[in-house]
Amino acid sequence: MRQSELFSKTQKSAPKDETSMNAQLLIRAGFIHKEMAGVYSYLPLGLRVLRNIERIVREEMNALGAIEVFLSSLHPKENWQTTGRWKTMDDLYRLKDRGDREFALAGTHEEVIVPLLKKFVSSYKDLPLAVYQIQNKFRDELRAKSGLLRGREFLMKDLYSFHANKEDMLQYYERAKEAYRNIFFRVGLKAIETEASGGTFCDFSHEYQVATEAGEDEIIYCPGGDFAANVEVRKVKEGKQCDLGHGPLQKAKAIEVGNIFPLKDKFSKAFKLTFKDEKGKEHLVQMGCYGIGLGRLMGTIVEVHHDERGIIWPREVAPFLAHVISLPGGEKAAENAYEELQDAGIEVLFDDRQESPGVKLADADLLGMPFRVVSSEKTTSEDCFEVKKRDKGKAELLRKTDVASFLTKRT
Ligand code: ATP
Ligand code: MG
């Protein structure tokens, strides 16, 4: 993509009312646009990041054997009355149409997926079954001050699994944990699997927490990695020695990027989602549910991966792998590099703008592509390009013909 054709421009400063680092950097870099508190639009570069995260999540969900759907956002009030959450869910958006009929705007989808599956599940032969979607959720959040971390409209992957018995559900729950580990690893985050309460749903749940000062949650964890719990839940104390000898338990602020719940029969009971076993005996379906906030994930990546100059995108989620910068005297070679790297299958953002070298280099750091490839008079005279990794201080001169293989080498 040619940067000269990109309508989103970088800004020197972020809106004064944005206090979170993720929103400040993403707005300044032109990745997102704030519509109002907790509501953001994604601009071309931001959308590319979101799509990359979405692709990773989708691949891991499909590998888990889940089937994708796209459920409605407007929900009949009756479904929410059936579970009682029309009254009890504080952050539910309730709407009225012109005929005074009431609806819920989807904040989660148990109220729709469970009655939907009632139409298709009746026998043990229909189970197990896992269904997911990647779709916007709406919640009347009070504290929408953390940029993409807490939206009032936000993209979520929600997976629901349906089983004939608890053992099968818990086995799937373990496999879902593995998929979650893969997802967080691939997007470049170290997520700590954390024990948490099951809330009103179940005895326990697990959260995936990324330790950072920007987090709203607090966790206590073992530095050796064998235990972590949300402090809301457990009375574990910071400083207590880990049972396995890894030293004292530590406390950290953290962002919950995902969570998983063994729902058991909470919702199948409400909607009477049952199946008949081999002997024709009727049972309630056992369920699990598994969420990941994609926008929150993107915000978390920025909170964790940035420096004073801007964002540092992990490779798999970066909008482009390389940022080719054309400086005076290197214009022709830069054009060639843009074409040739793309021919080699590399995604390139090409800074072909009429801007000063200082502006271009500062913008490259702000935008945060993993590699910067500079073409200048000096590099052209030496038949080279200057290549720099965003997270490394030093640039190196590479022969033009070596650049593509250098960028695609996984280091
Ligand atoms: P929180 O405790 O942070 O409010 P939650 O327990 O309400 O989260 P769930 O309803 O289980 O979260 O949603 C699943 C995932 O969706 C969360 O783990 C998080 O990644 C994401 N998520 C939840 N609320 C928001 C929000 N307001 N904005 C962005 N992402 C969110
Ligand atoms: Mg919440």
Coordinates of C-alpha atoms and ligand atoms in Angstrom, one line a residue:
M1 CA 0.0 0.0 0.0
R2 CA 1.2 3.5 -0.9
Q3 CA 1.2 5.8 2.1
S4 CA 0.4 8.7 -0.2
E5 CA -3.0 7.0 -0.9
L6 CA -3.8 6.4 2.8
F7 CA -6.4 8.9 3.9
S8 CA -5.6 8.3 7.6
K9 CA -2.8 10.6 8.7
T10 CA -0.5 10.6 11.7
Q11 CA -1.1 13.2 14.4
K12 CA 1.4 14.9 16.7
S13 CA -0.8 14.5 19.7
A14 CA -3.8 12.4 20.8
P15 CA -7.1 13.8 22.0
K16 CA -6.7 15.3 25.5
D17 CA -9.5 13.1 26.9
E18 CA -7.7 9.9 26.0
T19 CA -5.7 8.8 29.0
S20 CA -4.9 5.2 28.0
M21 CA -1.6 4.5 26.1
N22 CA -3.3 2.2 23.6
A23 CA -5.8 4.7 22.5
Q24 CA -3.3 7.6 22.4
L25 CA -0.9 5.7 20.2
L26 CA -3.5 4.1 18.0
I27 CA -5.3 7.4 17.4
R28 CA -2.0 9.3 16.7
A29 CA -0.9 6.6 14.3
G30 CA -4.3 6.7 12.5
F31 CA -5.3 3.1 13.3
I32 CA -8.6 4.0 15.0
H33 CA -10.9 6.9 15.3
K34 CA -12.8 7.7 18.5
E35 CA -16.6 8.3 17.9
M36 CA -17.4 8.7 21.6
A37 CA -16.3 7.2 24.9
G38 CA -15.9 3.5 24.4
V39 CA -16.8 3.5 20.7
Y40 CA -14.1 3.4 18.1
S41 CA -14.0 3.0 14.3
Y42 CA -11.2 1.1 12.7
L43 CA -9.3 2.8 9.9
P44 CA -7.4 0.9 7.2
L45 CA -4.2 0.2 9.2
G46 CA -6.1 -0.7 12.3
L47 CA -8.5 -2.9 10.4
R48 CA -5.5 -4.9 9.0
V49 CA -4.4 -5.6 12.6
L50 CA -7.9 -6.6 13.6
R51 CA -8.2 -8.9 10.6
N52 CA -4.9 -10.5 11.4
I53 CA -6.0 -11.2 15.0
E54 CA -9.3 -12.4 13.6
R55 CA -7.5 -14.8 11.2
I56 CA -5.4 -16.3 14.1
V57 CA -8.5 -16.7 16.3
R58 CA -10.5 -18.3 13.5
E59 CA -7.7 -20.7 12.6
E60 CA -7.4 -21.9 16.2
M61 CA -11.2 -22.2 16.6
N62 CA -11.4 -24.2 13.4
A63 CA -8.6 -26.4 14.6
L64 CA -10.6 -27.0 17.7
G65 CA -13.4 -28.4 15.6
A66 CA -15.7 -25.4 16.2
I67 CA -18.1 -24.3 13.5
E68 CA -18.6 -20.6 12.7
V69 CA -21.9 -18.8 12.7
F70 CA -23.0 -15.2 12.7
L71 CA -25.8 -14.5 15.2
S72 CA -28.1 -11.5 15.3
S73 CA -27.4 -8.5 17.4
L74 CA -31.0 -7.6 18.1
H75 CA -32.5 -10.1 20.5
P76 CA -36.1 -10.7 21.5
K77 CA -36.7 -9.5 25.1
E78 CA -38.4 -12.8 25.9
N79 CA -35.2 -14.8 25.6
W80 CA -33.5 -12.5 28.1
Q81 CA -36.5 -12.8 30.4
T82 CA -36.2 -16.6 30.2
T83 CA -32.8 -16.5 31.8
G84 CA -33.6 -13.6 34.1
R85 CA -30.9 -11.5 32.7
W86 CA -33.3 -8.9 31.3
K87 CA -33.5 -7.7 34.9
T88 CA -30.1 -8.7 36.3
M89 CA -27.6 -7.7 33.6
D90 CA -26.7 -4.1 34.4
D91 CA -24.7 -3.4 31.3
L92 CA -27.4 -4.8 28.9
Y93 CA -28.6 -2.2 26.3
R94 CA -32.4 -2.4 26.2
L95 CA -34.1 -0.8 23.2
K96 CA -37.6 0.1 22.2
D97 CA -39.0 0.2 18.6
R98 CA -41.6 2.6 17.4
G99 CA -44.3 0.2 18.4
D100 CA -43.0 0.1 21.9
R101 CA -41.7 -3.4 21.6
E102 CA -38.6 -4.1 23.6
F103 CA -35.3 -5.7 22.5
A104 CA -31.9 -6.4 23.9
L105 CA -28.8 -5.4 22.0
A106 CA -26.5 -8.3 22.2
G107 CA -24.0 -8.1 25.1
T108 CA -23.4 -11.9 24.8
H109 CA -25.2 -14.6 22.9
E110 CA -26.3 -17.5 25.3
E111 CA -29.8 -16.1 25.0
V112 CA -29.8 -16.7 21.3
I113 CA -27.5 -19.7 20.6
V114 CA -29.2 -22.0 23.2
P115 CA -32.8 -21.6 21.9
L116 CA -31.4 -21.8 18.3
L117 CA -29.7 -25.2 19.0
K118 CA -32.9 -26.5 20.6
K119 CA -34.2 -26.6 17.1
F120 CA -31.4 -28.9 16.0
V121 CA -30.2 -30.9 19.0
S122 CA -32.4 -33.7 20.3
S123 CA -30.4 -36.9 20.4
Y124 CA -27.0 -37.9 21.8
K125 CA -26.0 -38.3 18.1
D126 CA -26.2 -34.6 17.7
L127 CA -23.5 -34.1 20.4
P128 CA -20.8 -32.9 21.0
L129 CA -21.1 -29.7 19.1
A130 CA -19.1 -26.4 19.2
V131 CA -20.2 -23.2 17.6
Y132 CA -18.4 -19.8 17.5
Q133 CA -18.7 -16.4 16.0
I134 CA -16.7 -13.2 15.7
Q135 CA -19.0 -10.4 16.2
N136 CA -19.7 -7.0 17.8
K137 CA -21.0 -7.0 21.4
F138 CA -22.7 -4.0 23.0
R139 CA -22.4 -3.2 26.7
D140 CA -23.4 -0.2 28.7
E141 CA -19.9 0.0 30.4
L142 CA -19.5 2.6 33.1
R143 CA -15.8 2.8 32.9
A144 CA -15.1 3.3 29.2
K145 CA -11.9 5.1 29.6
S146 CA -9.3 2.5 28.6
G147 CA -9.4 2.9 24.8
L148 CA -9.8 -0.5 23.1
L149 CA -9.6 -2.3 26.5
R150 CA -13.1 -1.5 27.5
G151 CA -15.5 -0.6 24.7
R152 CA -19.2 -0.1 24.7
E153 CA -19.2 -1.7 21.3
F154 CA -16.4 -4.2 20.7
L155 CA -15.5 -7.2 18.7
M156 CA -15.6 -10.6 20.5
K157 CA -15.0 -14.2 19.6
D158 CA -17.5 -16.2 21.5
L159 CA -17.5 -20.0 21.4
Y160 CA -20.2 -22.2 22.9
S161 CA -19.7 -26.0 23.3
F162 CA -22.5 -28.5 23.9
H163 CA -21.9 -32.0 25.4
A164 CA -23.8 -35.1 26.5
N165 CA -22.0 -35.2 29.9
K166 CA -19.8 -33.1 32.2
E167 CA -16.7 -35.2 31.5
D168 CA -16.9 -34.6 27.8
M169 CA -17.4 -30.9 28.5
L170 CA -14.4 -30.7 30.8
Q171 CA -12.2 -32.6 28.2
Y172 CA -13.2 -30.0 25.6
Y173 CA -12.5 -27.3 28.2
E174 CA -8.9 -28.5 28.4
R175 CA -8.6 -28.5 24.6
A176 CA -10.0 -25.0 24.5
K177 CA -7.2 -23.9 27.0
E178 CA -4.6 -25.2 24.5
A179 CA -6.2 -23.2 21.6
Y180 CA -6.2 -20.1 23.8
R181 CA -2.5 -20.6 24.6
N182 CA -1.8 -20.8 20.9
I183 CA -3.8 -17.7 20.1
F184 CA -2.1 -15.5 22.8
F185 CA 1.3 -16.8 21.8
R186 CA 0.7 -16.1 18.1
V187 CA -0.4 -12.5 18.7
G188 CA 2.7 -11.9 20.8
L189 CA 1.3 -11.9 24.3
K190 CA 2.3 -13.7 27.4
A191 CA -1.0 -14.6 28.9
I192 CA -1.2 -16.1 32.3
E193 CA -3.8 -18.8 32.8
T194 CA -5.5 -17.6 35.9
E195 CA -8.0 -19.3 38.2
A196 CA -11.1 -17.2 38.8
S197 CA -14.6 -17.5 40.2
G198 CA -17.4 -18.8 38.1
G199 CA -19.5 -15.8 39.0
T200 CA -23.2 -16.7 39.0
F201 CA -22.6 -19.4 36.4
C202 CA -20.4 -22.1 37.9
D203 CA -17.8 -23.1 40.6
F204 CA -14.8 -21.8 38.7
S205 CA -13.5 -20.3 35.5
H206 CA -10.2 -19.4 33.9
E207 CA -9.1 -16.1 32.8
Y208 CA -6.2 -15.2 30.5
Q209 CA -4.4 -12.3 32.1
V210 CA -1.6 -10.2 30.6
A211 CA 0.5 -8.6 33.3
T212 CA 0.8 -4.8 32.7
E213 CA 0.3 -1.7 34.7
A214 CA -2.5 -0.7 32.3
G215 CA -4.7 -3.6 33.6
E216 CA -7.8 -3.2 35.8
D217 CA -7.5 -6.7 37.4
E218 CA -5.0 -7.9 40.0
I219 CA -3.6 -11.3 40.0
I220 CA -1.3 -13.3 42.3
Y221 CA 1.0 -15.7 40.4
C222 CA 3.9 -18.0 40.9
P223 CA 7.0 -16.8 39.0
G224 CA 7.6 -20.5 38.0
G225 CA 4.3 -20.5 36.2
D226 CA 2.4 -23.2 38.1
F227 CA -0.2 -21.1 39.7
A228 CA -2.1 -17.9 39.2
A229 CA -5.4 -16.6 40.6
N230 CA -7.4 -13.4 40.3
V231 CA -7.2 -11.7 43.7
E232 CA -11.0 -11.0 43.6
V233 CA -11.5 -14.7 44.0
R234 CA -8.9 -16.3 46.1
K235 CA -7.5 -15.3 49.5
V236 CA -4.0 -16.2 48.3
K237 CA -1.4 -13.8 49.7
E238 CA 1.4 -12.1 47.9
G239 CA 4.8 -13.3 49.2
K240 CA 3.6 -16.8 50.2
Q241 CA 6.1 -19.4 49.1
C242 CA 5.1 -21.4 46.0
D243 CA 4.5 -25.1 47.0
L244 CA 6.9 -26.2 44.2
G245 CA 9.8 -24.1 45.4
H246 CA 9.6 -21.3 42.8
G247 CA 9.9 -18.6 45.4
P248 CA 7.4 -16.1 46.7
L249 CA 4.1 -15.5 44.9
Q250 CA 3.9 -12.2 43.1
K251 CA 1.2 -9.7 42.6
A252 CA 0.6 -7.8 39.3
K253 CA -1.9 -5.7 37.6
A254 CA -3.3 -7.4 34.5
I255 CA -5.6 -7.2 31.6
E256 CA -8.1 -10.1 31.1
V257 CA -7.9 -10.8 27.4
G258 CA -10.0 -14.0 27.4
N259 CA -11.9 -16.3 29.7
I260 CA -13.5 -19.7 29.7
F261 CA -16.4 -21.0 31.8
P262 CA -17.7 -24.5 32.4
L263 CA -21.4 -23.4 32.3
K264 CA -22.7 -26.9 32.8
D265 CA -26.5 -26.8 32.6
K266 CA -27.1 -23.1 33.6
F267 CA -28.5 -22.1 30.2
S268 CA -29.7 -25.5 28.9
K269 CA -31.9 -25.7 32.0
A270 CA -33.4 -22.2 31.4
F271 CA -34.3 -23.1 27.8
K272 CA -34.8 -26.8 28.4
L273 CA -32.1 -27.8 25.9
T274 CA -32.2 -31.5 26.3
F275 CA -31.2 -34.7 24.4
K276 CA -32.2 -38.3 24.5
D277 CA -29.5 -40.9 25.3
E278 CA -29.2 -44.4 23.7
K279 CA -32.0 -45.6 25.9
G280 CA -34.3 -42.7 25.1
K281 CA -33.8 -41.1 28.5
E282 CA -33.8 -37.3 28.5
H283 CA -30.9 -35.2 29.9
L284 CA -29.9 -31.6 30.0
V285 CA -27.1 -30.6 27.6
Q286 CA -23.8 -29.6 29.3
M287 CA -22.2 -26.4 28.1
G288 CA -19.0 -24.5 28.1
C289 CA -18.5 -20.9 26.9
Y290 CA -15.2 -19.3 25.9
G291 CA -14.6 -15.6 25.1
I292 CA -11.9 -13.4 23.7
G293 CA -12.1 -9.7 23.1
L294 CA -10.4 -9.0 19.8
G295 CA -10.3 -5.2 20.2
R296 CA -9.1 -5.6 23.8
L297 CA -6.4 -8.0 22.5
M298 CA -5.3 -5.3 20.0
G299 CA -5.2 -2.7 22.8
T300 CA -3.3 -5.0 25.0
I301 CA -0.7 -5.7 22.4
V302 CA -0.1 -1.9 22.1
E303 CA 0.1 -1.5 25.9
V304 CA 2.7 -4.2 26.1
H305 CA 4.6 -3.6 22.8
H306 CA 5.5 0.1 22.5
D307 CA 8.3 2.5 23.4
E308 CA 8.5 6.3 23.6
R309 CA 8.5 6.6 19.8
G310 CA 5.5 4.4 19.1
I311 CA 4.0 1.0 18.5
I312 CA 6.1 -2.2 18.0
W313 CA 3.8 -4.7 16.3
P314 CA 4.5 -8.4 16.8
R315 CA 5.1 -10.0 13.4
E316 CA 1.8 -12.0 13.0
V317 CA -0.5 -9.1 13.7
A318 CA 1.5 -6.3 12.1
P319 CA -0.5 -4.5 9.3
F320 CA 2.5 -4.9 7.0
L321 CA 5.8 -6.8 7.6
A322 CA 7.9 -4.0 6.0
H323 CA 7.8 -0.3 5.8
V324 CA 9.8 0.9 2.8
I325 CA 10.9 4.5 3.2
S326 CA 11.8 6.6 0.1
L327 CA 14.4 9.3 1.0
P328 CA 15.9 11.8 -1.4
G329 CA 18.2 10.2 -4.0
G330 CA 16.6 6.8 -3.3
E331 CA 13.2 7.2 -4.9
K332 CA 13.7 4.9 -7.9
A333 CA 15.3 2.1 -5.8
A334 CA 12.4 2.5 -3.3
E335 CA 9.8 2.0 -6.1
N336 CA 11.7 -1.1 -7.2
A337 CA 11.9 -2.5 -3.7
Y338 CA 8.2 -1.9 -3.2
E339 CA 7.4 -3.9 -6.3
E340 CA 10.0 -6.7 -5.7
L341 CA 9.2 -7.3 -2.1
Q342 CA 5.5 -7.6 -2.9
D343 CA 6.4 -10.0 -5.7
A344 CA 8.3 -12.1 -3.1
G345 CA 5.0 -12.3 -1.1
I346 CA 5.9 -9.7 1.5
E347 CA 3.3 -7.1 2.7
V348 CA 4.7 -3.7 2.3
L349 CA 3.7 -0.2 3.3
F350 CA 5.5 2.2 1.0
D351 CA 6.2 5.7 2.3
D352 CA 6.2 7.5 -1.1
R353 CA 4.9 10.8 0.5
Q354 CA 6.5 14.2 -0.2
E355 CA 7.6 14.6 3.5
S356 CA 11.0 15.3 5.1
P357 CA 13.2 12.4 6.2
G358 CA 12.7 13.3 9.8
V359 CA 8.9 13.1 9.5
K360 CA 9.0 9.8 7.6
L361 CA 11.4 8.1 10.1
A362 CA 9.4 9.3 13.1
D363 CA 6.2 8.1 11.5
A364 CA 7.7 4.7 10.7
D365 CA 8.5 4.4 14.4
L366 CA 5.0 5.5 15.4
L367 CA 3.3 3.1 13.0
G368 CA 5.5 0.2 14.2
M369 CA 6.0 -2.2 11.3
P370 CA 8.4 -5.0 12.3
F371 CA 11.0 -3.9 9.6
R372 CA 11.9 -0.5 8.2
V373 CA 13.7 -0.6 4.8
V374 CA 15.2 2.8 3.9
S375 CA 16.3 3.8 0.4
S376 CA 18.4 6.9 0.2
E377 CA 21.1 8.4 -2.0
K378 CA 23.7 6.7 0.1
T379 CA 22.1 3.2 0.0
T380 CA 21.6 3.6 -3.7
S381 CA 25.2 4.4 -4.4
E382 CA 26.2 1.2 -2.5
D383 CA 23.5 -0.9 -4.2
C384 CA 22.1 -1.6 -0.7
F385 CA 19.1 -0.8 1.5
E386 CA 19.3 0.1 5.2
V387 CA 17.2 -2.4 7.1
K388 CA 16.2 -2.0 10.8
K389 CA 14.0 -4.1 13.0
R390 CA 11.6 -1.9 14.9
D391 CA 12.6 -3.4 18.2
K392 CA 16.3 -3.2 17.7
G393 CA 18.5 -0.1 17.9
K394 CA 20.9 -0.8 15.1
A395 CA 20.2 -0.7 11.3
E396 CA 22.2 -2.8 8.9
L397 CA 23.1 -2.3 5.3
L398 CA 22.0 -5.3 3.2
R399 CA 22.6 -6.0 -0.4
K400 CA 19.3 -5.3 -2.3
T401 CA 19.1 -8.9 -3.4
D402 CA 19.3 -10.1 0.2
V403 CA 16.5 -8.0 1.7
A404 CA 13.5 -10.3 0.9
S405 CA 15.1 -13.4 2.4
F406 CA 16.2 -11.4 5.4
L407 CA 12.6 -10.2 6.1
T408 CA 11.0 -13.6 5.6
K409 CA 13.6 -15.4 7.9
R410 CA 11.8 -16.1 11.2
T411 CA 14.0 -14.8 14.0
Ligands
ATP1 P1 -14.5 -7.7 32.3 O1 -14.4 -8.4 33.6 O2 -13.2 -7.1 31.8 O3 -15.7 -6.8 32.2 P2 -16.1 -9.8 31.3 O4 -15.9 -10.8 32.4 O5 -17.3 -9.0 31.3 O6 -14.8 -8.9 31.2 P3 -16.9 -11.6 29.2 O7 -18.2 -11.2 29.2 O8 -16.6 -13.0 29.6 O9 -15.9 -10.6 29.9 O10 -16.2 -11.4 27.7 C1 -15.2 -12.2 27.2 C2 -14.0 -11.4 26.7 O11 -14.5 -10.2 26.0 C3 -13.2 -10.8 27.9 O12 -12.3 -11.7 28.3 C4 -12.6 -9.6 27.2 O13 -11.4 -10.0 26.5 C5 -13.6 -9.1 26.3 N1 -14.4 -8.0 26.8 C6 -15.3 -8.0 27.8 N2 -15.8 -6.8 28.0 C7 -15.2 -6.0 27.1 C8 -15.3 -4.6 26.8 N3 -16.1 -3.8 27.4 N4 -14.5 -4.1 25.8 C9 -13.6 -4.9 25.1 N5 -13.5 -6.2 25.3 C10 -14.3 -6.8 26.3
MG2 MG -17.7 -7.1 32.0

